[in-house]
Short mmCIF file of C-alpha atoms in Angstrom, two decimals:
data_model
loop_
_atom_site.label_atom_id
_atom_site.label_comp_id
_atom_site.label_asym_id
_atom_site.label_seq_id
_atom_site.Cartn_x
_atom_site.Cartn_y
_atom_site.Cartn_z
CA MET M 23 -42.04 33.17 -41.95
CA THR M 24 -45.30 35.06 -41.52
CA HIS M 25 -46.22 37.02 -38.45
CA THR M 26 -48.96 34.47 -37.69
CA VAL M 27 -46.51 31.54 -37.83
CA VAL M 28 -43.98 33.37 -35.64
CA THR M 29 -46.68 34.18 -33.12
CA ALA M 30 -47.85 30.57 -33.10
CA ALA M 31 -44.30 29.31 -32.63
CA ARG M 32 -43.75 31.70 -29.73
CA THR M 33 -47.00 30.57 -28.19
CA VAL M 34 -45.99 26.90 -28.40
CA LEU M 35 -42.54 27.66 -26.98
CA PHE M 36 -44.00 29.68 -24.13
CA ALA M 37 -46.49 26.94 -23.37
CA THR M 38 -43.73 24.30 -23.38
CA LEU M 39 -41.51 26.34 -21.07
CA SER M 40 -44.44 27.02 -18.78
CA LEU M 41 -45.31 23.34 -18.54
CA THR M 42 -41.67 22.43 -17.90
CA PHE M 43 -41.38 25.06 -15.17
CA ALA M 44 -44.67 23.95 -13.66
CA ALA M 45 -43.49 20.35 -13.63
CA GLN M 46 -40.25 21.36 -11.94
CA VAL M 47 -42.04 23.41 -9.33
CA SER M 48 -44.51 20.60 -8.77
CA ALA M 49 -41.69 18.04 -8.39
CA SER M 50 -39.89 20.34 -5.97
CA ASP M 51 -43.02 21.03 -3.95
CA THR M 52 -43.87 17.35 -3.61
CA TYR M 53 -40.36 16.04 -2.88
CA PRO M 54 -40.09 13.53 -1.40
CA SER M 55 -43.05 11.60 -2.76
CA ARG M 56 -41.61 8.13 -2.15
CA PRO M 57 -39.12 6.42 0.20
CA ILE M 58 -35.51 7.61 0.23
CA ARG M 59 -32.66 5.11 0.28
CA VAL M 60 -29.38 5.72 2.13
CA VAL M 61 -26.53 3.49 0.99
CA VAL M 62 -24.02 2.61 3.72
CA PRO M 63 -20.86 1.06 2.20
CA VAL M 64 -19.95 -0.84 5.40
CA ALA M 65 -21.39 -3.87 7.11
CA ALA M 66 -24.34 -3.62 9.49
CA GLY M 67 -23.63 -3.21 13.18
CA GLY M 68 -20.61 -0.92 13.11
CA TRP M 69 -20.44 2.69 14.25
CA GLY M 70 -21.16 4.20 10.83
CA ASP M 71 -24.14 1.95 10.22
CA ALA M 72 -25.64 2.40 13.68
CA SER M 73 -25.22 6.19 13.67
CA THR M 74 -26.74 6.47 10.20
CA ARG M 75 -29.80 4.45 11.22
CA ILE M 76 -30.44 6.66 14.25
CA VAL M 77 -30.27 9.84 12.16
CA ALA M 78 -32.18 8.39 9.18
CA GLN M 79 -35.14 7.41 11.35
CA ARG M 80 -35.45 10.97 12.64
CA MET M 81 -35.01 12.46 9.16
CA ALA M 82 -37.92 10.34 7.96
CA GLU M 83 -40.16 12.15 10.44
CA GLU M 84 -39.08 15.50 9.02
CA LEU M 85 -39.44 14.46 5.38
CA GLY M 86 -42.70 12.57 5.73
CA GLN M 87 -41.32 9.52 3.89
CA PRO M 88 -39.40 6.42 5.02
CA VAL M 89 -35.61 6.77 4.90
CA VAL M 90 -34.33 3.24 4.38
CA VAL M 91 -30.72 2.28 5.13
CA GLU M 92 -29.16 -0.25 2.76
CA ASN M 93 -25.79 -1.84 3.46
CA ARG M 94 -23.89 -2.31 0.21
CA THR M 95 -20.44 -3.59 1.15
CA GLY M 96 -17.36 -4.78 -0.70
CA ALA M 97 -13.93 -3.65 -1.90
CA GLY M 98 -13.33 -1.53 1.19
CA GLY M 99 -16.42 0.59 0.53
CA LEU M 100 -15.83 1.08 -3.21
CA LEU M 101 -18.85 -0.96 -4.30
CA GLY M 102 -21.27 1.18 -2.32
CA ILE M 103 -19.61 4.42 -3.39
CA ARG M 104 -19.63 3.51 -7.08
CA HIS M 105 -23.22 2.29 -6.85
CA THR M 106 -24.36 5.61 -5.40
CA LYS M 107 -22.48 7.61 -8.03
CA ALA M 108 -24.36 5.76 -10.80
CA GLU M 109 -27.83 6.40 -9.37
CA ALA M 110 -30.21 9.08 -10.64
CA PRO M 111 -29.55 12.56 -9.16
CA ASP M 112 -33.13 12.94 -7.91
CA GLY M 113 -32.62 12.93 -4.16
CA TYR M 114 -33.99 9.42 -3.67
CA THR M 115 -30.60 7.72 -3.35
CA LEU M 116 -28.14 9.07 -0.79
CA MET M 117 -25.01 7.71 0.81
CA SER M 118 -23.63 7.90 4.33
CA THR M 119 -19.87 7.55 4.60
CA GLY M 120 -16.86 9.29 6.06
CA GLY M 121 -13.10 9.24 5.61
CA THR M 122 -13.41 6.10 3.50
CA ILE M 123 -14.47 8.14 0.45
CA ALA M 124 -11.22 10.13 0.51
CA ILE M 125 -9.03 7.19 1.51
CA GLN M 126 -10.22 4.88 -1.26
CA GLN M 127 -9.85 7.59 -3.86
CA ALA M 128 -6.22 8.07 -2.78
CA LEU M 129 -5.42 4.35 -2.46
CA SER M 130 -6.97 3.05 -5.67
CA ASN M 131 -5.39 3.22 -9.09
CA ASP M 132 -8.89 3.35 -10.53
CA PRO M 133 -11.41 4.20 -7.81
CA GLY M 134 -14.15 4.80 -10.34
CA TYR M 135 -15.16 8.15 -8.89
CA ASP M 136 -13.99 11.62 -7.97
CA THR M 137 -15.34 12.73 -4.59
CA LEU M 138 -15.56 16.41 -5.50
CA LYS M 139 -16.99 15.94 -9.01
CA ASP M 140 -19.25 12.91 -8.73
CA PHE M 141 -21.09 13.68 -5.50
CA THR M 142 -23.19 16.45 -4.02
CA ALA M 143 -22.39 17.28 -0.39
CA VAL M 144 -25.69 17.25 1.52
CA GLY M 145 -24.19 17.82 4.97
CA SER M 146 -21.89 16.36 7.58
CA MET M 147 -23.56 14.41 10.35
CA VAL M 148 -21.52 13.22 13.31
CA ARG M 149 -18.04 12.51 14.53
CA SER M 150 -16.54 10.23 17.16
CA PRO M 151 -13.07 9.84 18.62
CA ALA M 152 -11.36 6.50 18.26
CA ILE M 153 -10.42 4.19 21.13
CA VAL M 154 -7.15 2.28 21.38
CA VAL M 155 -8.27 -1.13 22.61
CA THR M 156 -6.37 -4.22 23.63
CA SER M 157 -7.34 -7.53 25.21
CA ALA M 158 -8.37 -7.36 28.86
CA ALA M 159 -5.70 -10.05 29.40
CA SER M 160 -3.02 -8.05 27.57
CA PRO M 161 0.26 -7.35 29.40
CA TYR M 162 -0.07 -3.71 28.29
CA LYS M 163 -1.98 -1.72 30.88
CA THR M 164 -1.20 1.75 29.46
CA MET M 165 -0.32 3.43 26.18
CA PRO M 166 3.27 4.15 27.35
CA GLU M 167 3.75 0.43 28.05
CA LEU M 168 2.53 -0.52 24.57
CA ILE M 169 4.69 2.12 22.90
CA ALA M 170 7.78 1.09 24.90
CA ALA M 171 7.28 -2.55 23.91
CA ALA M 172 6.92 -1.57 20.24
CA ARG M 173 10.05 0.56 20.40
CA ALA M 174 12.02 -2.33 21.90
CA ASN M 175 10.63 -4.84 19.36
CA PRO M 176 10.19 -3.16 15.97
CA GLN M 177 7.71 -4.94 13.65
CA LYS M 178 7.27 -7.80 16.14
CA ILE M 179 4.18 -6.48 17.92
CA SER M 180 1.07 -6.59 15.76
CA TYR M 181 -2.08 -4.53 15.39
CA GLY M 182 -5.34 -5.37 13.67
CA SER M 183 -7.50 -3.31 11.34
CA ALA M 184 -10.68 -3.65 9.32
CA GLY M 185 -8.55 -3.88 6.16
CA VAL M 186 -5.88 -2.10 4.16
CA GLY M 187 -6.81 1.53 3.66
CA THR M 188 -9.73 1.54 6.09
CA THR M 189 -10.06 4.28 8.67
CA THR M 190 -8.91 1.85 11.39
CA HIS M 191 -5.73 1.18 9.40
CA ILE M 192 -5.01 4.83 8.63
CA ALA M 193 -5.68 5.93 12.22
CA ALA M 194 -3.30 3.28 13.59
CA GLU M 195 -0.57 4.19 11.11
CA MET M 196 -0.96 7.85 12.02
CA LEU M 197 -0.61 6.98 15.70
CA LEU M 198 2.46 4.79 15.17
CA ARG M 199 4.06 7.43 12.98
CA LYS M 200 3.45 10.12 15.61
CA ALA M 201 4.85 7.83 18.34
CA GLY M 202 7.88 6.95 16.23
CA VAL M 203 7.39 3.18 16.38
CA LYS M 204 6.71 0.38 13.88
CA MET M 205 4.38 -2.60 14.23
CA MET M 206 3.21 -5.44 12.04
CA HIS M 207 -0.15 -4.74 10.39
CA VAL M 208 -2.69 -7.58 10.30
CA PRO M 209 -5.64 -6.60 8.06
CA TYR M 210 -9.02 -8.29 8.39
CA LYS M 211 -12.22 -8.16 6.38
CA GLY M 212 -14.00 -5.71 8.64
CA ASN M 213 -13.92 -4.77 12.32
CA GLY M 214 -16.15 -7.68 13.22
CA ALA M 215 -13.61 -10.15 11.87
CA ALA M 216 -10.72 -8.46 13.68
CA MET M 217 -12.31 -8.11 17.11
CA PRO M 218 -12.14 -11.79 18.21
CA ASP M 219 -8.37 -11.80 17.65
CA VAL M 220 -7.97 -8.54 19.60
CA ILE M 221 -10.00 -9.98 22.49
CA ALA M 222 -7.99 -13.21 22.40
CA GLY M 223 -4.70 -11.31 22.29
CA ARG M 224 -3.62 -12.71 18.93
CA VAL M 225 -2.99 -9.09 17.87
CA SER M 226 -1.86 -6.55 20.41
CA PHE M 227 -4.27 -3.71 19.75
CA MET M 228 -6.71 -2.08 17.39
CA ILE M 229 -8.15 1.39 16.95
CA ASP M 230 -11.93 1.32 16.89
CA ALA M 231 -14.94 3.57 17.34
CA TYR M 232 -16.38 3.62 20.83
CA GLY M 233 -19.81 2.59 19.59
CA SER M 234 -18.58 -0.74 18.26
CA SER M 235 -16.21 -1.48 21.18
CA ALA M 236 -18.33 -0.29 24.10
CA SER M 237 -20.01 -3.62 24.84
CA ASN M 238 -16.68 -5.46 24.94
CA ILE M 239 -15.10 -2.75 27.11
CA GLY M 240 -18.08 -2.81 29.49
CA GLY M 241 -18.16 -6.60 29.43
CA GLY M 242 -14.54 -6.85 30.52
CA ARG M 243 -13.24 -8.39 27.28
CA LEU M 244 -11.37 -5.31 26.10
CA ARG M 245 -9.21 -2.74 27.86
CA ALA M 246 -9.30 0.86 26.62
CA LEU M 247 -5.80 2.35 26.69
CA GLY M 248 -6.63 5.79 25.35
CA VAL M 249 -9.04 7.96 23.39
CA THR M 250 -8.00 10.04 20.39
CA SER M 251 -10.06 13.14 21.23
CA ASP M 252 -8.88 16.46 22.62
CA THR M 253 -10.44 15.75 26.01
CA PRO M 254 -11.60 12.60 27.83
CA MET M 255 -14.93 11.12 26.74
CA ASN M 256 -17.92 11.38 29.06
CA ALA M 257 -18.59 7.70 28.44
CA LEU M 258 -15.01 6.77 29.48
CA PRO M 259 -14.01 9.42 32.02
CA ASN M 260 -11.12 7.38 33.44
CA VAL M 261 -9.49 6.63 30.10
CA PRO M 262 -6.79 9.22 29.26
CA VAL M 263 -6.41 10.96 25.92
CA VAL M 264 -3.66 9.49 23.75
CA ALA M 265 -1.96 12.88 23.43
CA SER M 266 -1.20 12.84 27.16
CA GLU M 267 0.03 9.24 27.12
CA GLY M 268 3.22 9.40 25.14
CA VAL M 269 1.91 10.64 21.77
CA PRO M 270 1.72 14.44 22.17
CA GLY M 271 -0.35 16.28 19.58
CA PHE M 272 -2.13 13.20 18.29
CA LYS M 273 -5.88 13.26 17.72
CA TYR M 274 -8.23 11.46 15.36
CA TYR M 275 -11.96 11.52 14.76
CA TYR M 276 -14.16 9.28 12.68
CA TRP M 277 -16.75 11.35 10.81
CA LEU M 278 -19.85 10.71 8.74
CA GLY M 279 -21.47 12.82 6.05
CA LEU M 280 -24.47 12.54 3.77
CA PHE M 281 -23.85 12.52 0.01
CA ALA M 282 -25.98 12.38 -3.14
CA PRO M 283 -25.01 11.77 -6.77
CA ALA M 284 -23.81 14.92 -8.54
CA GLY M 285 -26.55 16.98 -10.12
CA VAL M 286 -29.27 16.80 -7.47
CA PRO M 287 -31.36 20.02 -7.68
CA PRO M 288 -30.30 22.64 -5.10
CA ASP M 289 -33.80 22.89 -3.59
CA VAL M 290 -33.83 19.12 -2.97
CA VAL M 291 -30.37 19.33 -1.37
CA ALA M 292 -31.61 22.18 0.82
CA LYS M 293 -34.63 20.15 1.93
CA LEU M 294 -32.46 17.14 2.78
CA SER M 295 -29.87 19.27 4.58
CA GLY M 296 -32.62 20.99 6.57
CA ALA M 297 -34.06 17.65 7.64
CA LEU M 298 -30.59 16.45 8.63
CA LYS M 299 -29.95 19.55 10.72
CA LYS M 300 -33.30 19.20 12.53
CA ALA M 301 -32.68 15.50 13.18
CA LEU M 302 -29.27 16.17 14.71
CA SER M 303 -30.64 19.05 16.80
CA ASP M 304 -33.28 16.86 18.42
CA PRO M 305 -32.28 16.49 22.10
CA LYS M 306 -33.36 12.84 22.10
CA ILE M 307 -31.17 12.07 19.09
CA GLU M 308 -28.25 13.98 20.59
CA ALA M 309 -28.56 12.00 23.83
CA ARG M 310 -28.78 8.72 21.94
CA LEU M 311 -25.68 9.52 19.92
CA GLN M 312 -23.75 10.72 22.94
CA SER M 313 -24.41 7.41 24.69
CA ASP M 314 -22.39 5.84 21.85
CA GLY M 315 -19.58 8.38 22.20
CA THR M 316 -20.79 10.30 19.15
CA GLU M 317 -21.34 14.03 18.81
CA ASN M 318 -23.28 16.28 16.46
CA ALA M 319 -20.94 17.63 13.79
CA PHE M 320 -23.45 19.13 11.35
CA MET M 321 -22.19 21.30 8.51
CA ALA M 322 -24.43 22.75 5.79
CA PRO M 323 -23.65 21.88 2.15
CA ALA M 324 -21.29 24.79 1.41
CA GLU M 325 -19.25 24.32 4.59
CA PHE M 326 -19.22 20.55 4.15
CA SER M 327 -17.95 20.97 0.56
CA THR M 328 -15.06 23.07 1.84
CA PHE M 329 -14.29 20.43 4.48
CA LEU M 330 -14.30 17.71 1.80
CA ARG M 331 -11.85 19.56 -0.43
CA LYS M 332 -9.42 19.79 2.46
CA GLU M 333 -10.03 16.17 3.52
CA VAL M 334 -9.38 14.79 0.02
CA ALA M 335 -6.14 16.78 -0.34
CA GLU M 336 -4.82 15.96 3.13
CA THR M 337 -5.70 12.27 2.86
CA ALA M 338 -3.89 11.92 -0.47
CA SER M 339 -0.83 13.61 1.04
CA LEU M 340 -0.93 11.40 4.15
CA ILE M 341 -1.20 8.15 2.19
CA ASN M 342 1.69 9.25 0.01
CA ASP M 343 3.77 10.07 3.10
CA LEU M 344 2.95 6.69 4.66
CA GLY M 345 4.10 4.94 1.52
CA LEU M 346 0.94 2.89 1.18
CA PRO M 347 0.87 1.25 -2.27
CA LYS M 348 -2.00 1.90 -4.64
CA GLU M 349 -4.01 -1.13 -5.68
#
């Protein structure tokens, strides 16, 4: 090959690399240039959906593009999770979910994804303690009364959940295990389907997020027996923590994080994480979330990734200990 040909080849290669780099820089500089979609793998109206919408609206202001929430439900959250995994890693499809992503991976014979390999951790968002709720007409006025009845009648007192393997199911099983009692599990297709039977007293109790039970508690249809946080909630100052009501050491928090398909460019992840942090730091957003019993729990990508590794391992161990069958 002659010197002239070599020089020409180098020139073409340099020009190609320069154009590629320029395109990448341009894409990075202009991101986002169109609306961003956030998949929520649960039905509209629940705590996870409502919290995501509040944060997404504020993120849109930071990013200068609409951030549209899309509910994609089914199979206990698996449909939405798998859908997000298969989307292009360009930062235009995200997902908001919490413990469900670790639970379904541990419960399914073939979940269709690996949390740590198939997703990019953008950042954690919020957390909220759970509430142990029963019908306002229930004979159980306190947690100790409910636990005593369960101890005297193993597997005869029932509790409802949003479905096998959901966070409401796992939280209740953790509570019963800690209390040393057994109850009959009645799974429903979502919290919304379970709530009428809790209110009517057809099941004795359910564990739910404050945001989705608050209206029924305030309206006198539900009685809150305890909260699963370390300290009482500001929104329910007269409701004791479960740990002080016969289940010492027990605590449980629902959490939400923002995910993207694996392979999203680091600068795009940084831009999204920065917008998320600013949204959660907005005093108006914090006040709005706190009114629903929710608190800012932001973690940057690296810290959130560490949290996820621990969550996936501990959830798999817990489900194995509980003896829940894989499906």
